Amino acid sequence: MIGDGITVTVLEVRGDVVRVGIDAPRSVKVHRAELLAQLEESNRQAASPSEDMVAQLSEALHRD
Amino acid sequence: MVDNHPIDIPVIELVRPIVGFPDHRRFALVRLHEASDLFSLTSLDQEGLRFLVVPPEHFFPDYAPEVDDDVVADLRIESATDVLVLLVLNPGGSLGETTANLAAPLLVNPGARIAGQIVLDEPGLPVSAPLLG
């Protein structure tokens, strides 16, 4: 994600390999970290649902 | 019902993990009932671990995520028909409480048998979108 005050710096060039540093404002890093934390929490809650819920959802998604 | 005949179910390898489950890479994608579009992404590494996933068309017919070149490369996508989009469901206690994760769909390349949870980070695509209303 480039933009929003993110700077990319060339640190080293060795042959055909370029090492870059990516400096993002703290706000971008915090946002990303928060999103990943939300996703992890959601995935944990979603993991291994009850058989009852599986049955309800299977019914709701029945194709006609 | 006991089935004594082993069934060959393709192993799907996650090239991008389910967020929070970095070491679980091998799954089977199983349609739970032949007349339903509910699938189980079942872990082959940990017994009992599975996620319920569903194509977006039922509840989010306009859902059309755009993915960047890194995703296309990682999932070896050559055309839009190569990829299956699935949403992870968070069941709650009832259908009314069930939500779908629009922020990070599961993209599957069935031909290559690889998949990944793709973090979209788009405004308007929530982690917990209610299925109903």
mmCIF file of C-alpha atoms in Angstrom:
data_model
loop_
_atom_site.group_PDB
_atom_site.id
_atom_site.type_symbol
_atom_site.label_atom_id
_atom_site.label_comp_id
_atom_site.label_asym_id
_atom_site.label_seq_id
_atom_site.Cartn_x
_atom_site.Cartn_y
_atom_site.Cartn_z
ATOM 1 C CA MET A 1 0.000 0.000 0.000
ATOM 2 C CA ILE A 2 1.880 3.050 -1.229
ATOM 3 C CA GLY A 3 0.599 6.533 -0.506
ATOM 4 C CA ASP A 4 -0.460 8.430 2.607
ATOM 5 C CA GLY A 5 3.035 9.676 3.399
ATOM 6 C CA ILE A 6 4.780 6.366 2.916
ATOM 7 C CA THR A 7 8.381 6.666 1.733
ATOM 8 C CA VAL A 8 10.378 3.951 0.022
ATOM 9 C CA THR A 9 14.152 4.250 0.359
ATOM 10 C CA VAL A 10 16.761 2.313 -1.595
ATOM 11 C CA LEU A 11 19.113 0.891 1.026
ATOM 12 C CA GLU A 12 21.421 -1.223 -1.023
ATOM 13 C CA VAL A 13 21.933 -2.395 -4.571
ATOM 14 C CA ARG A 14 23.842 -5.608 -5.054
ATOM 15 C CA GLY A 15 23.856 -6.992 -8.555
ATOM 16 C CA ASP A 16 20.227 -7.341 -9.525
ATOM 17 C CA VAL A 17 18.951 -7.326 -5.962
ATOM 18 C CA VAL A 18 17.705 -4.082 -4.468
ATOM 19 C CA ARG A 19 17.037 -3.783 -0.750
ATOM 20 C CA VAL A 20 14.443 -1.167 0.115
ATOM 21 C CA GLY A 21 13.257 0.288 3.354
ATOM 22 C CA ILE A 22 9.608 1.183 3.696
ATOM 23 C CA ASP A 23 8.756 3.846 6.194
ATOM 24 C CA ALA A 24 5.091 4.264 6.966
ATOM 25 C CA PRO A 25 3.569 6.763 9.313
ATOM 26 C CA ARG A 26 2.640 5.349 12.661
ATOM 27 C CA SER A 27 -1.059 5.801 11.883
ATOM 28 C CA VAL A 28 -0.840 3.383 8.945
ATOM 29 C CA LYS A 29 0.977 0.789 11.027
ATOM 30 C CA VAL A 30 -1.489 1.120 13.867
ATOM 31 C CA HIS A 31 -4.432 0.762 11.473
ATOM 32 C CA ARG A 32 -2.952 -2.333 9.887
ATOM 33 C CA ALA A 33 -2.164 -3.873 13.267
ATOM 34 C CA GLU A 34 -5.703 -3.182 14.481
ATOM 35 C CA LEU A 35 -7.245 -4.687 11.361
ATOM 36 C CA LEU A 36 -5.153 -7.835 11.709
ATOM 37 C CA ALA A 37 -6.114 -8.108 15.382
ATOM 38 C CA GLN A 38 -9.796 -7.803 14.422
ATOM 39 C CA LEU A 39 -9.379 -10.453 11.748
ATOM 40 C CA GLU A 40 -7.648 -12.819 14.110
ATOM 41 C CA GLU A 41 -10.394 -12.391 16.692
ATOM 42 C CA SER A 42 -13.086 -12.949 14.090
ATOM 43 C CA ASN A 43 -11.362 -16.062 12.760
ATOM 44 C CA ARG A 44 -10.973 -17.485 16.261
ATOM 45 C CA GLN A 45 -14.670 -17.013 16.934
ATOM 46 C CA ALA A 46 -15.524 -18.512 13.573
ATOM 47 C CA ALA A 47 -13.384 -21.593 14.073
ATOM 48 C CA SER A 48 -15.162 -24.852 14.832
ATOM 49 C CA PRO A 49 -18.828 -23.867 14.965
ATOM 50 C CA SER A 50 -21.414 -25.961 16.774
ATOM 51 C CA GLU A 51 -23.239 -28.729 14.924
ATOM 52 C CA ASP A 52 -26.496 -26.907 15.556
ATOM 53 C CA MET A 53 -25.253 -23.793 13.750
ATOM 54 C CA VAL A 54 -23.877 -25.906 10.914
ATOM 55 C CA ALA A 55 -27.349 -27.402 10.467
ATOM 56 C CA GLN A 56 -29.070 -23.998 10.569
ATOM 57 C CA LEU A 57 -26.687 -22.496 8.038
ATOM 58 C CA SER A 58 -26.849 -25.490 5.757
ATOM 59 C CA GLU A 59 -30.611 -25.149 5.718
ATOM 60 C CA ALA A 60 -30.460 -21.404 5.036
ATOM 61 C CA LEU A 61 -28.130 -21.970 2.091
ATOM 62 C CA HIS A 62 -30.191 -24.691 0.541
ATOM 63 C CA ARG A 63 -30.254 -24.364 -3.217
ATOM 64 C CA ASP A 64 -33.600 -24.654 -4.922
ATOM 65 C CA MET B 1 -23.726 -43.399 9.114
ATOM 66 C CA VAL B 2 -20.381 -45.106 8.687
ATOM 67 C CA ASP B 3 -18.655 -44.859 5.338
ATOM 68 C CA ASN B 4 -16.071 -47.566 4.786
ATOM 69 C CA HIS B 5 -14.959 -46.323 1.409
ATOM 70 C CA PRO B 6 -12.140 -43.769 1.513
ATOM 71 C CA ILE B 7 -12.953 -40.713 -0.534
ATOM 72 C CA ASP B 8 -10.301 -38.725 -2.361
ATOM 73 C CA ILE B 9 -10.782 -35.137 -1.294
ATOM 74 C CA PRO B 10 -8.247 -32.704 -2.736
ATOM 75 C CA VAL B 11 -5.888 -31.072 -0.285
ATOM 76 C CA ILE B 12 -5.913 -27.285 -0.510
ATOM 77 C CA GLU B 13 -2.641 -25.645 0.506
ATOM 78 C CA LEU B 14 -2.908 -22.149 1.994
ATOM 79 C CA VAL B 15 -0.313 -19.880 0.441
ATOM 80 C CA ARG B 16 -1.635 -17.113 2.703
ATOM 81 C CA PRO B 17 -2.803 -18.357 6.077
ATOM 82 C CA ILE B 18 -6.043 -17.794 7.938
ATOM 83 C CA VAL B 19 -5.107 -14.758 10.055
ATOM 84 C CA GLY B 20 -4.277 -16.011 13.539
ATOM 85 C CA PHE B 21 -3.610 -19.567 12.357
ATOM 86 C CA PRO B 22 -0.223 -19.226 10.673
ATOM 87 C CA ASP B 23 0.823 -22.866 10.988
ATOM 88 C CA HIS B 24 -2.379 -24.404 9.634
ATOM 89 C CA ARG B 25 -1.771 -24.717 5.906
ATOM 90 C CA ARG B 26 -3.428 -27.928 4.772
ATOM 91 C CA PHE B 27 -7.186 -28.014 4.425
ATOM 92 C CA ALA B 28 -9.929 -29.840 2.605
ATOM 93 C CA LEU B 29 -12.820 -27.877 1.141
ATOM 94 C CA VAL B 30 -15.921 -29.967 1.676
ATOM 95 C CA ARG B 31 -19.475 -29.253 0.575
ATOM 96 C CA LEU B 32 -21.450 -30.136 3.689
ATOM 97 C CA HIS B 33 -24.650 -31.138 1.984
ATOM 98 C CA GLU B 34 -25.131 -31.808 -1.677
ATOM 99 C CA ALA B 35 -28.048 -29.407 -1.949
ATOM 100 C CA SER B 36 -26.473 -26.539 -0.008
ATOM 101 C CA ASP B 37 -23.800 -23.970 -0.809
ATOM 102 C CA LEU B 38 -22.293 -24.190 2.658
ATOM 103 C CA PHE B 39 -18.718 -25.471 2.643
ATOM 104 C CA SER B 40 -16.423 -26.493 5.435
ATOM 105 C CA LEU B 41 -12.762 -25.555 5.209
ATOM 106 C CA THR B 42 -11.550 -28.437 7.326
ATOM 107 C CA SER B 43 -8.041 -28.514 8.753
ATOM 108 C CA LEU B 44 -5.996 -31.609 7.927
ATOM 109 C CA ASP B 45 -3.409 -30.618 10.523
ATOM 110 C CA GLN B 46 -5.622 -30.272 13.569
ATOM 111 C CA GLU B 47 -8.600 -32.478 14.247
ATOM 112 C CA GLY B 48 -11.749 -30.544 14.955
ATOM 113 C CA LEU B 49 -10.587 -27.274 13.425
ATOM 114 C CA ARG B 50 -12.769 -26.015 10.600
ATOM 115 C CA PHE B 51 -14.290 -22.865 9.208
ATOM 116 C CA LEU B 52 -17.655 -22.487 7.545
ATOM 117 C CA VAL B 53 -17.397 -20.671 4.244
ATOM 118 C CA VAL B 54 -19.938 -19.661 1.656
ATOM 119 C CA PRO B 55 -19.933 -18.079 -1.817
ATOM 120 C CA PRO B 56 -20.924 -14.388 -1.517
ATOM 121 C CA GLU B 57 -23.802 -14.506 -4.018
ATOM 122 C CA HIS B 58 -26.462 -15.557 -1.504
ATOM 123 C CA PHE B 59 -26.200 -12.620 0.849
ATOM 124 C CA PHE B 60 -23.862 -10.157 -0.863
ATOM 125 C CA PRO B 61 -24.645 -10.330 -4.575
ATOM 126 C CA ASP B 62 -22.694 -7.154 -5.386
ATOM 127 C CA TYR B 63 -19.543 -8.283 -3.604
ATOM 128 C CA ALA B 64 -16.705 -8.071 -6.131
ATOM 129 C CA PRO B 65 -13.361 -7.695 -4.385
ATOM 130 C CA GLU B 66 -10.399 -6.342 -6.277
ATOM 131 C CA VAL B 67 -7.040 -7.840 -5.479
ATOM 132 C CA ASP B 68 -3.557 -6.581 -6.207
ATOM 133 C CA ASP B 69 -0.841 -8.127 -8.338
ATOM 134 C CA ASP B 70 0.822 -9.876 -5.406
ATOM 135 C CA VAL B 71 -2.350 -11.830 -4.750
ATOM 136 C CA VAL B 72 -2.730 -12.710 -8.421
ATOM 137 C CA ALA B 73 0.844 -13.989 -8.422
ATOM 138 C CA ASP B 74 0.601 -15.874 -5.125
ATOM 139 C CA LEU B 75 -2.600 -17.621 -6.155
ATOM 140 C CA ARG B 76 -1.390 -18.169 -9.732
ATOM 141 C CA ILE B 77 -4.512 -16.553 -11.116
ATOM 142 C CA GLU B 78 -4.513 -16.288 -14.892
ATOM 143 C CA SER B 79 -8.144 -15.405 -15.381
ATOM 144 C CA ALA B 80 -11.163 -14.562 -13.208
ATOM 145 C CA THR B 81 -12.544 -18.047 -13.803
ATOM 146 C CA ASP B 82 -9.516 -19.530 -12.037
ATOM 147 C CA VAL B 83 -10.624 -18.214 -8.669
ATOM 148 C CA LEU B 84 -13.440 -19.057 -6.258
ATOM 149 C CA VAL B 85 -14.380 -16.403 -3.684
ATOM 150 C CA LEU B 86 -15.624 -17.630 -0.321
ATOM 151 C CA LEU B 87 -16.584 -15.739 2.816
ATOM 152 C CA VAL B 88 -15.727 -16.982 6.297
ATOM 153 C CA LEU B 89 -18.856 -17.165 8.465
ATOM 154 C CA ASN B 90 -18.867 -16.322 12.147
ATOM 155 C CA PRO B 91 -21.925 -18.228 13.313
ATOM 156 C CA GLY B 92 -22.862 -16.623 16.613
ATOM 157 C CA GLY B 93 -25.796 -18.463 18.178
ATOM 158 C CA SER B 94 -28.375 -18.090 15.450
ATOM 159 C CA LEU B 95 -28.800 -17.115 11.821
ATOM 160 C CA GLY B 96 -29.692 -13.602 12.933
ATOM 161 C CA GLU B 97 -26.381 -13.306 14.755
ATOM 162 C CA THR B 98 -24.254 -14.837 12.010
ATOM 163 C CA THR B 99 -21.856 -12.538 10.215
ATOM 164 C CA ALA B 100 -19.660 -12.867 7.134
ATOM 165 C CA ASN B 101 -16.140 -11.519 6.819
ATOM 166 C CA LEU B 102 -16.105 -9.178 3.832
ATOM 167 C CA ALA B 103 -12.786 -7.635 4.805
ATOM 168 C CA ALA B 104 -10.720 -10.762 4.231
ATOM 169 C CA PRO B 105 -12.262 -13.300 1.871
ATOM 170 C CA LEU B 106 -10.884 -16.725 1.216
ATOM 171 C CA LEU B 107 -9.757 -16.946 -2.393
ATOM 172 C CA VAL B 108 -9.334 -20.442 -3.786
ATOM 173 C CA ASN B 109 -7.670 -21.551 -7.002
ATOM 174 C CA PRO B 110 -9.251 -25.016 -7.263
ATOM 175 C CA GLY B 111 -7.233 -25.966 -10.329
ATOM 176 C CA ALA B 112 -3.941 -25.318 -8.547
ATOM 177 C CA ARG B 113 -5.342 -26.474 -5.178
ATOM 178 C CA ILE B 114 -4.084 -23.384 -3.396
ATOM 179 C CA ALA B 115 -5.916 -20.733 -1.452
ATOM 180 C CA GLY B 116 -5.406 -17.814 0.881
ATOM 181 C CA GLN B 117 -7.227 -15.442 3.191
ATOM 182 C CA ILE B 118 -6.736 -12.118 1.439
ATOM 183 C CA VAL B 119 -6.777 -9.002 3.599
ATOM 184 C CA LEU B 120 -8.451 -6.366 1.457
ATOM 185 C CA ASP B 121 -8.411 -3.399 3.851
ATOM 186 C CA GLU B 122 -11.129 -1.567 1.940
ATOM 187 C CA PRO B 123 -13.487 0.915 3.582
ATOM 188 C CA GLY B 124 -17.046 -0.372 3.485
ATOM 189 C CA LEU B 125 -16.037 -4.016 3.712
ATOM 190 C CA PRO B 126 -16.457 -4.984 7.358
ATOM 191 C CA VAL B 127 -15.022 -7.926 9.232
ATOM 192 C CA SER B 128 -18.466 -8.730 10.626
ATOM 193 C CA ALA B 129 -21.237 -8.106 8.102
ATOM 194 C CA PRO B 130 -24.616 -9.445 9.248
ATOM 195 C CA LEU B 131 -26.108 -11.997 6.880
ATOM 196 C CA LEU B 132 -29.619 -10.801 7.486
ATOM 197 C CA GLY B 133 -30.559 -7.147 6.968
#
